[in-house]
Coordinates of N, CA and C in Angstrom, one line a residue:
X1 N -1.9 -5.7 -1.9 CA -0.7 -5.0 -1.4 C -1.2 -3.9 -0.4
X2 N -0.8 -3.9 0.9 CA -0.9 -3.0 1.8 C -0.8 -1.7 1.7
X3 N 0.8 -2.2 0.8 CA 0.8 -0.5 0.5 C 0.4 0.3 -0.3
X4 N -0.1 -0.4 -1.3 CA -1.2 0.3 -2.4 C -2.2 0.7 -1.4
X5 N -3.0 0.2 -0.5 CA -4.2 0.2 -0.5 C -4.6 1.6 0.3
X6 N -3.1 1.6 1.2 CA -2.7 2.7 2.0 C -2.4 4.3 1.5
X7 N -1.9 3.8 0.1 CA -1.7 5.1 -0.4 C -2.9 5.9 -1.6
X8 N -3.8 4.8 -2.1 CA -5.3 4.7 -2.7 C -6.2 5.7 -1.5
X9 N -6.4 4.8 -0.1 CA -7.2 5.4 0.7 C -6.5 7.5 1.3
X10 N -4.7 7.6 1.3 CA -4.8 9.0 1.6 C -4.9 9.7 0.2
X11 N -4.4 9.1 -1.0 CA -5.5 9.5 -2.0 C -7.1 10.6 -2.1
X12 N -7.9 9.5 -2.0 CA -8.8 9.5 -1.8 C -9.3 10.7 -0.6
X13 N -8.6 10.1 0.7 CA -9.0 11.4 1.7 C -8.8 12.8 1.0
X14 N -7.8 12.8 0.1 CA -7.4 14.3 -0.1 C -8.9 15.1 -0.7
X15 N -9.8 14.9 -1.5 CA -10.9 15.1 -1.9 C -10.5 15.3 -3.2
X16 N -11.9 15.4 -3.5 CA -12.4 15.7 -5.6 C -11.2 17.2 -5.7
X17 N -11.4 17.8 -5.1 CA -10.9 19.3 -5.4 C -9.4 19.3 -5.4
X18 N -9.1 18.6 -4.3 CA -7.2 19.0 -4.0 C -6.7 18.0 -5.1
X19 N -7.3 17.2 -5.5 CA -6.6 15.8 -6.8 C -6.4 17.0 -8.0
X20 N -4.7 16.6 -8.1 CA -4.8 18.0 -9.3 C -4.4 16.5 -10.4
X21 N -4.9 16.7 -12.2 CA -4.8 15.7 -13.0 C -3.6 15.7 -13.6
X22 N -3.3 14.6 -13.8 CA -1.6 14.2 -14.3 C -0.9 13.1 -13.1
X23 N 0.4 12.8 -13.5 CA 1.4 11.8 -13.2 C 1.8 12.2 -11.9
X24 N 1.9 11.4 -11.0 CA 3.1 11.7 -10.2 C 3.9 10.1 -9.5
X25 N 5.0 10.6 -9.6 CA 5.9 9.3 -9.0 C 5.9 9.6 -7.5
X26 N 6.0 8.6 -7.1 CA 6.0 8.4 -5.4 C 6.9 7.1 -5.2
X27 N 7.9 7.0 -6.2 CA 8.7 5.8 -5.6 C 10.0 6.0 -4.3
X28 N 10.1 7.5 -4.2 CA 10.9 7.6 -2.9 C 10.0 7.1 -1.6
X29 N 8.5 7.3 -1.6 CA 7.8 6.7 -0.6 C 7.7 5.2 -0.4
X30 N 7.9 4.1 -1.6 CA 7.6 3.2 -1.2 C 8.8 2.0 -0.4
X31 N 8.0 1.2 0.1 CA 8.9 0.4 1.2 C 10.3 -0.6 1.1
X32 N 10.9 -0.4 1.2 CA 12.1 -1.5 0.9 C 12.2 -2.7 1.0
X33 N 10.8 -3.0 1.7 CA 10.4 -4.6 2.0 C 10.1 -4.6 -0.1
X34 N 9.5 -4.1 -0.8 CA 9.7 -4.4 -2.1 C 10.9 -4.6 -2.8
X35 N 11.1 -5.5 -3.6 CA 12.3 -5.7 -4.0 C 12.9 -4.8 -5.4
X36 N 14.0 -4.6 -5.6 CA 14.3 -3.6 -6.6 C 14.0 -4.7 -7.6
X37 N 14.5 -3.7 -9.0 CA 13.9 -2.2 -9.6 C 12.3 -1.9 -9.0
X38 N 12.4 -1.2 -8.0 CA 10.7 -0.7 -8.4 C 10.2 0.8 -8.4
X39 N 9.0 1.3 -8.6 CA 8.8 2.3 -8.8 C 7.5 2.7 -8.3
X40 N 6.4 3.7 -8.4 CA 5.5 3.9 -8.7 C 5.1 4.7 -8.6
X41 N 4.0 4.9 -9.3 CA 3.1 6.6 -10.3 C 1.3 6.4 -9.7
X42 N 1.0 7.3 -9.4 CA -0.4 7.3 -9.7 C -1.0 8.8 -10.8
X43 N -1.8 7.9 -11.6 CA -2.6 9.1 -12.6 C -4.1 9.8 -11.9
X44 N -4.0 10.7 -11.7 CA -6.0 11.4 -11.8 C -5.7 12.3 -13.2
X45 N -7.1 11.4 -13.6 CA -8.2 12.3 -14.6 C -9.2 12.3 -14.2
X46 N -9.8 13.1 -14.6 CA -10.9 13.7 -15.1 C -12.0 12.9 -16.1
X47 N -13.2 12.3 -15.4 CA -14.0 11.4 -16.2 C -15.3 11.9 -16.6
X48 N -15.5 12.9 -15.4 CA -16.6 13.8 -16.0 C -16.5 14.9 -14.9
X49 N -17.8 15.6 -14.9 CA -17.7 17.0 -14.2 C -17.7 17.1 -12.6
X50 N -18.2 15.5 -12.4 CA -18.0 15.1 -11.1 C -17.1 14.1 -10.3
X51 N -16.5 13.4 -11.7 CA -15.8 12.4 -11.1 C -14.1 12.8 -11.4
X52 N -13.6 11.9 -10.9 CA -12.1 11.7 -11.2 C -11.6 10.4 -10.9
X53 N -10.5 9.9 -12.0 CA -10.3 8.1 -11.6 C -8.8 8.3 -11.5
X54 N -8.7 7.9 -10.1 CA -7.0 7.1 -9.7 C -6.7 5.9 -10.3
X55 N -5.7 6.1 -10.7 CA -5.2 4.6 -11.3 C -3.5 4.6 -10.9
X56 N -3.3 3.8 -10.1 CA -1.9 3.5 -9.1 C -1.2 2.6 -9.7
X57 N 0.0 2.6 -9.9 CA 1.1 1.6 -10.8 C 1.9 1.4 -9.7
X58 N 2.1 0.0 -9.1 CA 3.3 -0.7 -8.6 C 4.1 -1.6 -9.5
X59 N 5.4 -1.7 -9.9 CA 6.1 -2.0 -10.5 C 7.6 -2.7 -9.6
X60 N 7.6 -4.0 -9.6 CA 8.7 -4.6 -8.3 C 9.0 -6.0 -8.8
X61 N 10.0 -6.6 -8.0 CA 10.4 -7.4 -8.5 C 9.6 -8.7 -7.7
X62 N 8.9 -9.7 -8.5 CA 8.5 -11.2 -7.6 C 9.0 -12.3 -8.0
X63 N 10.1 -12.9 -7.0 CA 10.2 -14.0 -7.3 C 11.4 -14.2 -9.1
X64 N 12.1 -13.0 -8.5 CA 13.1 -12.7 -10.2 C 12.6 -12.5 -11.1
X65 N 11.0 -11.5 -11.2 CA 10.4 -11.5 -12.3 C 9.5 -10.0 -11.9
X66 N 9.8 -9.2 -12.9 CA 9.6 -7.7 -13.0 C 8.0 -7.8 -12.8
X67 N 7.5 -7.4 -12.4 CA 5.7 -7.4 -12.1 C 5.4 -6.0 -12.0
X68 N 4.0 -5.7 -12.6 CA 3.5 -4.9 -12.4 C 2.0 -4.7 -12.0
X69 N 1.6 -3.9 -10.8 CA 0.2 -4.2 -10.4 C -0.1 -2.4 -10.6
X70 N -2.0 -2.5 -11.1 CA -2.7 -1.9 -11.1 C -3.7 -1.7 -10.2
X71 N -4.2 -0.7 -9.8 CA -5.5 -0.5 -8.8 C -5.9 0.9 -9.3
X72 N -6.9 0.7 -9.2 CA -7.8 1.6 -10.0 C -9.1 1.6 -8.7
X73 N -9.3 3.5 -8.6 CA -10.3 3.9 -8.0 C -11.3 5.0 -8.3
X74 N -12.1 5.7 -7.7 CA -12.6 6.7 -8.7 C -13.3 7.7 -7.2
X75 N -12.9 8.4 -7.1 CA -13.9 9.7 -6.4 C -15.0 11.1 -7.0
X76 N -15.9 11.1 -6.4 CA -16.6 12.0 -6.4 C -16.6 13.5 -6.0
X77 N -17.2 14.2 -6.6 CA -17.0 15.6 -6.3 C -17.7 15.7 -5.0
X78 N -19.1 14.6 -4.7 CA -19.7 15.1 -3.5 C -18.7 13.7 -1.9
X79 N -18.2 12.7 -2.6 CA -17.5 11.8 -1.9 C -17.0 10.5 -2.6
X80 N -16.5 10.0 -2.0 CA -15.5 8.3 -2.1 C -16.4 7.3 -2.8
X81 N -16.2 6.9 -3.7 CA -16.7 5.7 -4.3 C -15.5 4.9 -5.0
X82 N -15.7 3.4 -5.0 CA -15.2 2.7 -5.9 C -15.8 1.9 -6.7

């Protein structure tokens, strides 16, 4: 999905430090080319004193059937890894 990948990567740019940990919805952002009901959340925690893991929830409709996709990333306090 493009647009996961798009919102994973400004994620990411934001750095180790600006990622604050907990939920946030972002389904007013996503595209209407997805079909309803949809939504989506990304979580950061805290995995150790250097890292932090994104994990992005898209939730949409395919093909008349409720789907949900995961992507999962992880940044560094010194930079970008997955």
């Amino acid at each position: 999905n493009g647009f996961a990948e798009e919102k994973m990567e400004s994620l990411r740019s934001v750095g180790y430090t600006a990622l604050t940990n907990g939920t946030t919805d972002f389904t007013s952002e996503l595209p209407s080319t997805l079909s309803p009901p949809r939504s989506g959340t990304y979580l950061v925690s805290t995995q150790s004193a250097n890292v932090k893991k994104i994990v992005l929830t898209l939730t949409y409709t395919v093909q008349g059937q409720l789907q949900t996709f995961n992507y999962t990333s992880y940044i560094g306090r010194t930079g970008i890894g997955q």
